Amino acid sequence: MTDPRAPVTLVVLTFNEERNLPACLENVAGWAADMVVVDSGSTDRTVALAREFGARVVEHPFETHTRQWQWALANVPLTTDWVLALDADQRLTPELRAEIAERLQQPGETVGFFLNRRQIFRGRWIRHGGYYPKYLLKLFRRASVSLDDTELVDHHFQVAGRTENLRFDMIEDNQNEASIAVWIAKHNRYATLQARQDVLHESLADPAAGESSAPASPPAHRAGGPDARTRRLKRVWGRLPLFVRPCLYVFYRYVLRLGFLDGKEGFVFHVLQGFWYRLLVDINTDELRSRAAVRNDDTAREVKLPIR
């Protein structure tokens, strides 16, 4: 029995994703009404593979994930109102495909659906440590969605209207990260960007920041649901002292949330993602704050210099 077709367009952003993209597209080919790949200059077989699976390919230079999604949603012609926004390393279980097709027959006033991510790391499902269930807004009406331009690392879709959680899982399994060196290099880059984003958000929240206190783009409507809890936790995280919070976090994940039950792969994942990565972010944040303090101090001294 085949899945009923869904009135949805799959949109995927890519850059050198030949290891991941075939599984993503094969998973929804013949089920989704349309498939679009927005590529940012891949040098491997990503574009050729996308076309082999029947996806439309659009090319656009990459700045950040948020800006790439903003451009795609504003400029790419889509054949459906509903968008399924997946990463190249993500795919749907058969149960989730059937659930989406059924729910989109009569969505009512719902404008967005949260999908439950099942994270795979080095072949193992990370089920503990607070990493599952993890709901991400991935299915939405194009006309209702927006993104925050100040997000430099991850992108978070936000919708103005009603949202629902779907029951079944979306699987995330990045084949590019089969080598731990690739995972580390990626998260090293992300740590630098995350620190810049955090310091930027600090300046936007500070009335003394002058011109920087205005966001680069109007604040998007933020719906409730799983994202509301995440935002609350991030506010708590931001008030914790640097260098202490990674220690607290890895203890919370690995001990209190039973991350040790995820075995050898879980130990590597929770320690690297929950401690090492967060420590790198704090180191970069501390450096950025110190540079900003020096600049502010220099400016204050210049202002106090007597006019001769």
PDB file of C-alpha atoms in Angstrom:
ATOM      1  CA  MET A   1       0.000   0.000   0.000  1.00  0.00           C
ATOM      2  CA  THR A   2       1.465   3.359  -1.054  1.00  0.00           C
ATOM      3  CA  ASP A   3       1.224   6.554   0.924  1.00  0.00           C
ATOM      4  CA  PRO A   4      -1.511   8.947  -0.170  1.00  0.00           C
ATOM      5  CA  ARG A   5      -0.095  12.000  -1.915  1.00  0.00           C
ATOM      6  CA  ALA A   6       0.208  15.129   0.167  1.00  0.00           C
ATOM      7  CA  PRO A   7      -0.483  18.687  -1.076  1.00  0.00           C
ATOM      8  CA  VAL A   8       2.917  19.878   0.079  1.00  0.00           C
ATOM      9  CA  THR A   9       6.158  21.110  -1.493  1.00  0.00           C
ATOM     10  CA  LEU A  10       9.406  19.790  -0.076  1.00  0.00           C
ATOM     11  CA  VAL A  11      12.096  22.492   0.091  1.00  0.00           C
ATOM     12  CA  VAL A  12      15.695  21.551   0.951  1.00  0.00           C
ATOM     13  CA  LEU A  13      18.777  23.760   1.233  1.00  0.00           C
ATOM     14  CA  THR A  14      21.969  22.093   0.055  1.00  0.00           C
ATOM     15  CA  PHE A  15      25.720  22.476  -0.205  1.00  0.00           C
ATOM     16  CA  ASN A  16      27.732  19.333  -1.039  1.00  0.00           C
ATOM     17  CA  GLU A  17      25.067  16.951   0.237  1.00  0.00           C
ATOM     18  CA  GLU A  18      25.539  14.006  -2.132  1.00  0.00           C
ATOM     19  CA  ARG A  19      25.755  11.586   0.817  1.00  0.00           C
ATOM     20  CA  ASN A  20      22.487  12.742   2.388  1.00  0.00           C
ATOM     21  CA  LEU A  21      20.242  14.088  -0.355  1.00  0.00           C
ATOM     22  CA  PRO A  22      19.270  10.839  -2.144  1.00  0.00           C
ATOM     23  CA  ALA A  23      17.659   9.368   0.997  1.00  0.00           C
ATOM     24  CA  CYS A  24      15.844  12.643   1.678  1.00  0.00           C
ATOM     25  CA  LEU A  25      14.377  12.956  -1.827  1.00  0.00           C
ATOM     26  CA  GLU A  26      13.668   9.256  -2.342  1.00  0.00           C
ATOM     27  CA  ASN A  27      11.728   9.350   0.908  1.00  0.00           C
ATOM     28  CA  VAL A  28       9.116  11.788  -0.449  1.00  0.00           C
ATOM     29  CA  ALA A  29       9.352  11.329  -4.235  1.00  0.00           C
ATOM     30  CA  GLY A  30       5.881  10.475  -5.536  1.00  0.00           C
ATOM     31  CA  TRP A  31       4.352  11.494  -2.199  1.00  0.00           C
ATOM     32  CA  ALA A  32       5.000  15.244  -2.131  1.00  0.00           C
ATOM     33  CA  ALA A  33       3.305  17.302  -4.824  1.00  0.00           C
ATOM     34  CA  ASP A  34       6.596  19.044  -5.640  1.00  0.00           C
ATOM     35  CA  MET A  35      10.259  19.062  -4.585  1.00  0.00           C
ATOM     36  CA  VAL A  36      12.635  22.031  -4.672  1.00  0.00           C
ATOM     37  CA  VAL A  37      16.358  22.066  -3.893  1.00  0.00           C
ATOM     38  CA  VAL A  38      17.970  25.452  -3.208  1.00  0.00           C
ATOM     39  CA  ASP A  39      21.698  24.940  -3.746  1.00  0.00           C
ATOM     40  CA  SER A  40      24.493  27.327  -2.807  1.00  0.00           C
ATOM     41  CA  GLY A  41      27.256  26.218  -5.154  1.00  0.00           C
ATOM     42  CA  SER A  42      27.826  22.522  -4.529  1.00  0.00           C
ATOM     43  CA  THR A  43      30.953  21.077  -6.137  1.00  0.00           C
ATOM     44  CA  ASP A  44      29.939  17.413  -5.769  1.00  0.00           C
ATOM     45  CA  ARG A  45      26.999  15.552  -7.386  1.00  0.00           C
ATOM     46  CA  THR A  46      24.305  17.236  -5.270  1.00  0.00           C
ATOM     47  CA  VAL A  47      22.659  19.124  -8.158  1.00  0.00           C
ATOM     48  CA  ALA A  48      22.787  16.157 -10.532  1.00  0.00           C
ATOM     49  CA  LEU A  49      21.256  13.854  -7.912  1.00  0.00           C
ATOM     50  CA  ALA A  50      18.502  16.349  -7.154  1.00  0.00           C
ATOM     51  CA  ARG A  51      17.515  16.430 -10.825  1.00  0.00           C
ATOM     52  CA  GLU A  52      17.676  12.641 -11.090  1.00  0.00           C
ATOM     53  CA  PHE A  53      15.014  12.427  -8.362  1.00  0.00           C
ATOM     54  CA  GLY A  54      12.828  14.964 -10.166  1.00  0.00           C
ATOM     55  CA  ALA A  55      13.454  17.953  -7.922  1.00  0.00           C
ATOM     56  CA  ARG A  56      13.561  21.488  -9.276  1.00  0.00           C
ATOM     57  CA  VAL A  57      16.954  23.080  -8.575  1.00  0.00           C
ATOM     58  CA  VAL A  58      17.416  26.773  -7.828  1.00  0.00           C
ATOM     59  CA  GLU A  59      20.821  28.261  -7.078  1.00  0.00           C
ATOM     60  CA  HIS A  60      21.461  31.147  -4.697  1.00  0.00           C
ATOM     61  CA  PRO A  61      24.586  32.306  -2.797  1.00  0.00           C
ATOM     62  CA  PHE A  62      24.642  31.397   0.894  1.00  0.00           C
ATOM     63  CA  GLU A  63      24.955  33.929   3.742  1.00  0.00           C
ATOM     64  CA  THR A  64      23.227  32.302   6.710  1.00  0.00           C
ATOM     65  CA  HIS A  65      20.622  29.559   6.969  1.00  0.00           C
ATOM     66  CA  THR A  66      18.022  32.124   8.001  1.00  0.00           C
ATOM     67  CA  ARG A  67      18.670  34.413   5.048  1.00  0.00           C
ATOM     68  CA  GLN A  68      18.759  31.482   2.626  1.00  0.00           C
ATOM     69  CA  TRP A  69      15.347  30.347   3.848  1.00  0.00           C
ATOM     70  CA  GLN A  70      14.005  33.890   3.713  1.00  0.00           C
ATOM     71  CA  TRP A  71      15.129  34.188   0.107  1.00  0.00           C
ATOM     72  CA  ALA A  72      13.774  30.778  -0.872  1.00  0.00           C
ATOM     73  CA  LEU A  73      10.341  31.343   0.650  1.00  0.00           C
ATOM     74  CA  ALA A  74      10.081  34.807  -0.880  1.00  0.00           C
ATOM     75  CA  ASN A  75      11.382  34.051  -4.386  1.00  0.00           C
ATOM     76  CA  VAL A  76      10.976  30.404  -5.384  1.00  0.00           C
ATOM     77  CA  PRO A  77       7.683  29.672  -7.170  1.00  0.00           C
ATOM     78  CA  LEU A  78       5.849  26.962  -5.224  1.00  0.00           C
ATOM     79  CA  THR A  79       2.907  24.894  -6.402  1.00  0.00           C
ATOM     80  CA  THR A  80       1.299  24.384  -2.970  1.00  0.00           C
ATOM     81  CA  ASP A  81       0.375  26.496   0.040  1.00  0.00           C
ATOM     82  CA  TRP A  82       2.071  24.044   2.403  1.00  0.00           C
ATOM     83  CA  VAL A  83       5.859  23.762   2.696  1.00  0.00           C
ATOM     84  CA  LEU A  84       7.815  20.879   4.214  1.00  0.00           C
ATOM     85  CA  ALA A  85      11.189  22.393   5.129  1.00  0.00           C
ATOM     86  CA  LEU A  86      13.690  19.581   5.627  1.00  0.00           C
ATOM     87  CA  ASP A  87      17.451  19.482   5.932  1.00  0.00           C
ATOM     88  CA  ALA A  88      19.206  17.191   3.478  1.00  0.00           C
ATOM     89  CA  ASP A  89      19.957  14.709   6.274  1.00  0.00           C
ATOM     90  CA  GLN A  90      16.311  14.396   7.352  1.00  0.00           C
ATOM     91  CA  ARG A  91      13.564  12.039   6.218  1.00  0.00           C
ATOM     92  CA  LEU A  92      10.074  11.030   7.297  1.00  0.00           C
ATOM     93  CA  THR A  93       8.953   7.685   8.634  1.00  0.00           C
ATOM     94  CA  PRO A  94       6.142   6.049   6.621  1.00  0.00           C
ATOM     95  CA  GLU A  95       3.805   6.654   9.567  1.00  0.00           C
ATOM     96  CA  LEU A  96       4.619  10.381   9.527  1.00  0.00           C
ATOM     97  CA  ARG A  97       4.043  10.627   5.768  1.00  0.00           C
ATOM     98  CA  ALA A  98       0.613   9.078   6.174  1.00  0.00           C
ATOM     99  CA  GLU A  99      -0.153  11.334   9.150  1.00  0.00           C
ATOM    100  CA  ILE A 100       0.808  14.477   7.211  1.00  0.00           C
ATOM    101  CA  ALA A 101      -1.257  13.503   4.186  1.00  0.00           C
ATOM    102  CA  GLU A 102      -4.272  12.866   6.409  1.00  0.00           C
ATOM    103  CA  ARG A 103      -3.928  16.077   8.439  1.00  0.00           C
ATOM    104  CA  LEU A 104      -3.496  18.271   5.359  1.00  0.00           C
ATOM    105  CA  GLN A 105      -6.801  17.067   3.934  1.00  0.00           C
ATOM    106  CA  GLN A 106      -8.583  19.173   6.561  1.00  0.00           C
ATOM    107  CA  PRO A 107      -6.059  21.378   8.374  1.00  0.00           C
ATOM    108  CA  GLY A 108      -8.702  23.814   9.600  1.00  0.00           C
ATOM    109  CA  GLU A 109      -7.129  26.916  11.156  1.00  0.00           C
ATOM    110  CA  THR A 110      -3.771  25.232  11.763  1.00  0.00           C
ATOM    111  CA  VAL A 111      -0.917  27.005   9.993  1.00  0.00           C
ATOM    112  CA  GLY A 112       2.042  24.971  11.278  1.00  0.00           C
ATOM    113  CA  PHE A 113       2.934  21.471  12.441  1.00  0.00           C
ATOM    114  CA  PHE A 114       5.782  20.454  14.740  1.00  0.00           C
ATOM    115  CA  LEU A 115       7.589  17.242  13.762  1.00  0.00           C
ATOM    116  CA  ASN A 116       9.290  15.043  16.342  1.00  0.00           C
ATOM    117  CA  ARG A 117      12.984  14.614  15.492  1.00  0.00           C
ATOM    118  CA  ARG A 118      14.705  11.287  16.052  1.00  0.00           C
ATOM    119  CA  GLN A 119      18.429  12.122  16.197  1.00  0.00           C
ATOM    120  CA  ILE A 120      20.842   9.467  14.896  1.00  0.00           C
ATOM    121  CA  PHE A 121      24.512   9.849  15.838  1.00  0.00           C
ATOM    122  CA  ARG A 122      27.092   7.465  14.388  1.00  0.00           C
ATOM    123  CA  GLY A 123      24.369   4.902  13.749  1.00  0.00           C
ATOM    124  CA  ARG A 124      22.658   5.145  17.147  1.00  0.00           C
ATOM    125  CA  TRP A 125      19.339   6.747  18.053  1.00  0.00           C
ATOM    126  CA  ILE A 126      19.961   9.288  20.837  1.00  0.00           C
ATOM    127  CA  ARG A 127      16.850   8.637  22.924  1.00  0.00           C
ATOM    128  CA  HIS A 128      17.920  10.106  26.265  1.00  0.00           C
ATOM    129  CA  GLY A 129      19.562  13.202  27.670  1.00  0.00           C
ATOM    130  CA  GLY A 130      16.502  15.319  26.880  1.00  0.00           C
ATOM    131  CA  TYR A 131      17.121  14.868  23.156  1.00  0.00           C
ATOM    132  CA  TYR A 132      13.944  12.927  22.443  1.00  0.00           C
ATOM    133  CA  PRO A 133      11.213  13.859  21.941  1.00  0.00           C
ATOM    134  CA  LYS A 134      12.340  17.085  20.255  1.00  0.00           C
ATOM    135  CA  TYR A 135       9.717  18.998  18.275  1.00  0.00           C
ATOM    136  CA  LEU A 136      10.689  21.241  15.357  1.00  0.00           C
ATOM    137  CA  LEU A 137       8.375  23.399  13.246  1.00  0.00           C
ATOM    138  CA  LYS A 138       8.974  21.934   9.794  1.00  0.00           C
ATOM    139  CA  LEU A 139       5.575  21.982   8.080  1.00  0.00           C
ATOM    140  CA  PHE A 140       3.775  25.281   7.586  1.00  0.00           C
ATOM    141  CA  ARG A 141       1.699  27.491   5.340  1.00  0.00           C
ATOM    142  CA  ARG A 142       4.068  29.629   3.309  1.00  0.00           C
ATOM    143  CA  ALA A 143       2.009  32.796   3.838  1.00  0.00           C
ATOM    144  CA  SER A 144       2.146  32.449   7.635  1.00  0.00           C
ATOM    145  CA  VAL A 145       5.841  31.816   8.259  1.00  0.00           C
ATOM    146  CA  SER A 146       8.696  34.138   9.179  1.00  0.00           C
ATOM    147  CA  LEU A 147      12.257  33.896  10.495  1.00  0.00           C
ATOM    148  CA  ASP A 148      14.450  36.008  12.762  1.00  0.00           C
ATOM    149  CA  ASP A 149      17.262  37.602  10.756  1.00  0.00           C
ATOM    150  CA  THR A 150      19.501  37.815  13.842  1.00  0.00           C
ATOM    151  CA  GLU A 151      19.820  34.022  14.082  1.00  0.00           C
ATOM    152  CA  LEU A 152      23.271  33.168  12.712  1.00  0.00           C
ATOM    153  CA  VAL A 153      23.442  29.421  13.442  1.00  0.00           C
ATOM    154  CA  ASP A 154      20.205  27.468  13.515  1.00  0.00           C
ATOM    155  CA  HIS A 155      17.075  28.781  11.868  1.00  0.00           C
ATOM    156  CA  HIS A 156      13.699  28.645  13.576  1.00  0.00           C
ATOM    157  CA  PHE A 157      10.500  28.954  11.611  1.00  0.00           C
ATOM    158  CA  GLN A 158       7.805  30.986  13.337  1.00  0.00           C
ATOM    159  CA  VAL A 159       4.162  31.185  12.373  1.00  0.00           C
ATOM    160  CA  ALA A 160       1.366  33.588  13.250  1.00  0.00           C
ATOM    161  CA  GLY A 161      -1.448  31.227  14.121  1.00  0.00           C
ATOM    162  CA  ARG A 162      -2.380  27.839  15.456  1.00  0.00           C
ATOM    163  CA  THR A 163       0.147  24.991  15.570  1.00  0.00           C
ATOM    164  CA  GLU A 164      -0.072  21.269  16.345  1.00  0.00           C
ATOM    165  CA  ASN A 165       2.365  18.483  17.227  1.00  0.00           C
ATOM    166  CA  LEU A 166       2.363  15.440  14.971  1.00  0.00           C
ATOM    167  CA  ARG A 167       2.703  11.980  16.521  1.00  0.00           C
ATOM    168  CA  PHE A 168       5.270  10.208  14.373  1.00  0.00           C
ATOM    169  CA  ASP A 169       8.972  10.781  13.802  1.00  0.00           C
ATOM    170  CA  MET A 170      11.241  12.624  11.431  1.00  0.00           C
ATOM    171  CA  ILE A 171      14.666  10.948  11.295  1.00  0.00           C
ATOM    172  CA  GLU A 172      17.879  13.004  11.203  1.00  0.00           C
ATOM    173  CA  ASP A 173      20.989  11.049  10.242  1.00  0.00           C
ATOM    174  CA  ASN A 174      23.857  13.108   8.799  1.00  0.00           C
ATOM    175  CA  GLN A 175      26.113  10.854   6.727  1.00  0.00           C
ATOM    176  CA  ASN A 176      28.605  13.693   6.270  1.00  0.00           C
ATOM    177  CA  GLU A 177      29.310  13.443  10.007  1.00  0.00           C
ATOM    178  CA  ALA A 178      30.221   9.744   9.963  1.00  0.00           C
ATOM    179  CA  SER A 179      33.744  11.082  10.481  1.00  0.00           C
ATOM    180  CA  ILE A 180      33.992  12.670  13.918  1.00  0.00           C
ATOM    181  CA  ALA A 181      36.519  15.155  12.499  1.00  0.00           C
ATOM    182  CA  VAL A 182      33.790  16.571  10.254  1.00  0.00           C
ATOM    183  CA  TRP A 183      31.400  16.872  13.210  1.00  0.00           C
ATOM    184  CA  ILE A 184      34.034  18.676  15.285  1.00  0.00           C
ATOM    185  CA  ALA A 185      35.006  21.082  12.488  1.00  0.00           C
ATOM    186  CA  LYS A 186      31.350  21.946  11.871  1.00  0.00           C
ATOM    187  CA  HIS A 187      30.614  22.608  15.533  1.00  0.00           C
ATOM    188  CA  ASN A 188      33.780  24.626  15.918  1.00  0.00           C
ATOM    189  CA  ARG A 189      32.429  26.975  13.215  1.00  0.00           C
ATOM    190  CA  TYR A 190      28.996  26.962  14.817  1.00  0.00           C
ATOM    191  CA  ALA A 191      30.448  27.849  18.223  1.00  0.00           C
ATOM    192  CA  THR A 192      31.943  31.035  16.806  1.00  0.00           C
ATOM    193  CA  LEU A 193      28.667  31.976  15.129  1.00  0.00           C
ATOM    194  CA  GLN A 194      26.626  31.090  18.233  1.00  0.00           C
ATOM    195  CA  ALA A 195      28.788  33.360  20.375  1.00  0.00           C
ATOM    196  CA  ARG A 196      28.372  36.211  17.887  1.00  0.00           C
ATOM    197  CA  GLN A 197      24.616  35.642  17.895  1.00  0.00           C
ATOM    198  CA  ASP A 198      24.433  35.588  21.693  1.00  0.00           C
ATOM    199  CA  VAL A 199      26.444  38.794  22.049  1.00  0.00           C
ATOM    200  CA  LEU A 200      24.340  40.419  19.332  1.00  0.00           C
ATOM    201  CA  HIS A 201      21.154  39.506  21.189  1.00  0.00           C
ATOM    202  CA  GLU A 202      22.652  40.890  24.396  1.00  0.00           C
ATOM    203  CA  SER A 203      23.303  44.211  22.661  1.00  0.00           C
ATOM    204  CA  LEU A 204      19.784  44.286  21.192  1.00  0.00           C
ATOM    205  CA  ALA A 205      18.340  43.825  24.662  1.00  0.00           C
ATOM    206  CA  ASP A 206      20.531  46.566  26.162  1.00  0.00           C
ATOM    207  CA  PRO A 207      18.976  50.062  25.945  1.00  0.00           C
ATOM    208  CA  ALA A 208      22.454  51.542  26.366  1.00  0.00           C
ATOM    209  CA  ALA A 209      23.548  49.937  23.125  1.00  0.00           C
ATOM    210  CA  GLY A 210      22.378  52.935  21.127  1.00  0.00           C
ATOM    211  CA  GLU A 211      21.743  52.246  17.453  1.00  0.00           C
ATOM    212  CA  SER A 212      22.392  48.521  17.949  1.00  0.00           C
ATOM    213  CA  SER A 213      19.340  48.215  20.168  1.00  0.00           C
ATOM    214  CA  ALA A 214      17.092  47.941  17.107  1.00  0.00           C
ATOM    215  CA  PRO A 215      16.858  44.464  15.546  1.00  0.00           C
ATOM    216  CA  ALA A 216      18.188  44.007  12.040  1.00  0.00           C
ATOM    217  CA  SER A 217      14.684  42.949  11.008  1.00  0.00           C
ATOM    218  CA  PRO A 218      11.294  43.364  12.675  1.00  0.00           C
ATOM    219  CA  PRO A 219      10.735  40.790  15.422  1.00  0.00           C
ATOM    220  CA  ALA A 220       8.726  37.875  14.077  1.00  0.00           C
ATOM    221  CA  HIS A 221       5.606  36.613  15.775  1.00  0.00           C
ATOM    222  CA  ARG A 222       6.580  33.799  18.110  1.00  0.00           C
ATOM    223  CA  ALA A 223       4.004  31.113  18.571  1.00  0.00           C
ATOM    224  CA  GLY A 224       3.623  28.986  21.687  1.00  0.00           C
ATOM    225  CA  GLY A 225       4.085  25.234  21.847  1.00  0.00           C
ATOM    226  CA  PRO A 226       7.501  23.543  22.025  1.00  0.00           C
ATOM    227  CA  ASP A 227       9.355  26.684  20.931  1.00  0.00           C
ATOM    228  CA  ALA A 228       7.962  28.676  23.864  1.00  0.00           C
ATOM    229  CA  ARG A 229       9.574  26.252  26.324  1.00  0.00           C
ATOM    230  CA  THR A 230      12.862  26.409  24.409  1.00  0.00           C
ATOM    231  CA  ARG A 231      12.858  30.204  24.608  1.00  0.00           C
ATOM    232  CA  ARG A 232      12.264  30.106  28.353  1.00  0.00           C
ATOM    233  CA  LEU A 233      15.166  27.703  28.827  1.00  0.00           C
ATOM    234  CA  LYS A 234      17.431  29.897  26.702  1.00  0.00           C
ATOM    235  CA  ARG A 235      16.631  32.889  28.903  1.00  0.00           C
ATOM    236  CA  VAL A 236      17.605  30.851  31.968  1.00  0.00           C
ATOM    237  CA  TRP A 237      20.772  29.678  30.192  1.00  0.00           C
ATOM    238  CA  GLY A 238      21.728  33.263  29.354  1.00  0.00           C
ATOM    239  CA  ARG A 239      21.658  34.224  33.042  1.00  0.00           C
ATOM    240  CA  LEU A 240      23.993  31.418  34.128  1.00  0.00           C
ATOM    241  CA  PRO A 241      27.722  32.199  34.520  1.00  0.00           C
ATOM    242  CA  LEU A 242      30.018  31.421  31.601  1.00  0.00           C
ATOM    243  CA  PHE A 243      32.099  28.236  31.953  1.00  0.00           C
ATOM    244  CA  VAL A 244      29.870  26.974  34.770  1.00  0.00           C
ATOM    245  CA  ARG A 245      26.838  26.320  32.604  1.00  0.00           C
ATOM    246  CA  PRO A 246      28.485  23.713  30.306  1.00  0.00           C
ATOM    247  CA  CYS A 247      29.396  21.683  33.415  1.00  0.00           C
ATOM    248  CA  LEU A 248      25.854  21.918  34.757  1.00  0.00           C
ATOM    249  CA  TYR A 249      24.374  21.091  31.356  1.00  0.00           C
ATOM    250  CA  VAL A 250      26.367  17.930  30.701  1.00  0.00           C
ATOM    251  CA  PHE A 251      25.552  16.691  34.220  1.00  0.00           C
ATOM    252  CA  TYR A 252      21.872  17.406  33.596  1.00  0.00           C
ATOM    253  CA  ARG A 253      21.879  15.595  30.265  1.00  0.00           C
ATOM    254  CA  TYR A 254      24.150  12.660  31.006  1.00  0.00           C
ATOM    255  CA  VAL A 255      23.080  11.915  34.582  1.00  0.00           C
ATOM    256  CA  LEU A 256      19.734  13.483  35.418  1.00  0.00           C
ATOM    257  CA  ARG A 257      18.211  12.877  31.969  1.00  0.00           C
ATOM    258  CA  LEU A 258      19.812   9.419  31.677  1.00  0.00           C
ATOM    259  CA  GLY A 259      22.067  10.133  28.723  1.00  0.00           C
ATOM    260  CA  PHE A 260      24.325   7.300  29.891  1.00  0.00           C
ATOM    261  CA  LEU A 261      21.667   4.882  28.617  1.00  0.00           C
ATOM    262  CA  ASP A 262      22.608   5.829  25.050  1.00  0.00           C
ATOM    263  CA  GLY A 263      25.784   3.761  25.290  1.00  0.00           C
ATOM    264  CA  LYS A 264      29.191   4.565  23.815  1.00  0.00           C
ATOM    265  CA  GLU A 265      27.780   6.748  21.054  1.00  0.00           C
ATOM    266  CA  GLY A 266      25.646   8.580  23.592  1.00  0.00           C
ATOM    267  CA  PHE A 267      28.662   9.280  25.779  1.00  0.00           C
ATOM    268  CA  VAL A 268      30.516  10.802  22.828  1.00  0.00           C
ATOM    269  CA  PHE A 269      27.471  12.783  21.702  1.00  0.00           C
ATOM    270  CA  HIS A 270      26.362  14.159  25.060  1.00  0.00           C
ATOM    271  CA  VAL A 271      29.896  15.121  26.144  1.00  0.00           C
ATOM    272  CA  LEU A 272      30.793  16.733  22.824  1.00  0.00           C
ATOM    273  CA  GLN A 273      27.458  18.424  22.128  1.00  0.00           C
ATOM    274  CA  GLY A 274      26.453  19.139  25.715  1.00  0.00           C
ATOM    275  CA  PHE A 275      29.843  20.173  27.145  1.00  0.00           C
ATOM    276  CA  TRP A 276      32.637  20.657  24.590  1.00  0.00           C
ATOM    277  CA  TYR A 277      30.517  22.648  22.136  1.00  0.00           C
ATOM    278  CA  ARG A 278      28.917  24.766  24.886  1.00  0.00           C
ATOM    279  CA  LEU A 279      32.351  25.431  26.369  1.00  0.00           C
ATOM    280  CA  LEU A 280      33.614  26.645  22.990  1.00  0.00           C
ATOM    281  CA  VAL A 281      30.622  28.984  22.754  1.00  0.00           C
ATOM    282  CA  ASP A 282      31.418  30.383  26.216  1.00  0.00           C
ATOM    283  CA  ILE A 283      35.095  30.886  25.344  1.00  0.00           C
ATOM    284  CA  ASN A 284      34.160  32.774  22.185  1.00  0.00           C
ATOM    285  CA  THR A 285      31.496  34.753  24.046  1.00  0.00           C
ATOM    286  CA  ASP A 286      34.002  35.761  26.721  1.00  0.00           C
ATOM    287  CA  GLU A 287      36.445  36.938  24.060  1.00  0.00           C
ATOM    288  CA  LEU A 288      33.781  38.994  22.256  1.00  0.00           C
ATOM    289  CA  ARG A 289      32.598  40.593  25.484  1.00  0.00           C
ATOM    290  CA  SER A 290      36.185  41.476  26.408  1.00  0.00           C
ATOM    291  CA  ARG A 291      36.809  43.103  23.030  1.00  0.00           C
ATOM    292  CA  ALA A 292      33.569  45.073  23.325  1.00  0.00           C
ATOM    293  CA  ALA A 293      34.546  46.236  26.822  1.00  0.00           C
ATOM    294  CA  VAL A 294      37.950  47.417  25.561  1.00  0.00           C
ATOM    295  CA  ARG A 295      36.333  49.310  22.682  1.00  0.00           C
ATOM    296  CA  ASN A 296      33.835  50.945  25.028  1.00  0.00           C
ATOM    297  CA  ASP A 297      36.614  51.898  27.442  1.00  0.00           C
ATOM    298  CA  ASP A 298      38.690  53.412  24.640  1.00  0.00           C
ATOM    299  CA  THR A 299      35.678  55.375  23.413  1.00  0.00           C
ATOM    300  CA  ALA A 300      34.997  56.692  26.918  1.00  0.00           C
ATOM    301  CA  ARG A 301      38.613  57.895  27.265  1.00  0.00           C
ATOM    302  CA  GLU A 302      38.452  59.657  23.879  1.00  0.00           C
ATOM    303  CA  VAL A 303      35.272  61.469  24.892  1.00  0.00           C
ATOM    304  CA  LYS A 304      36.946  62.736  28.098  1.00  0.00           C
ATOM    305  CA  LEU A 305      40.027  64.093  26.307  1.00  0.00           C
ATOM    306  CA  PRO A 306      40.234  67.911  26.632  1.00  0.00           C
ATOM    307  CA  ILE A 307      39.827  69.955  23.472  1.00  0.00           C
ATOM    308  CA  ARG A 308      43.020  71.865  22.657  1.00  0.00           C
TER     309      ARG A 308
END
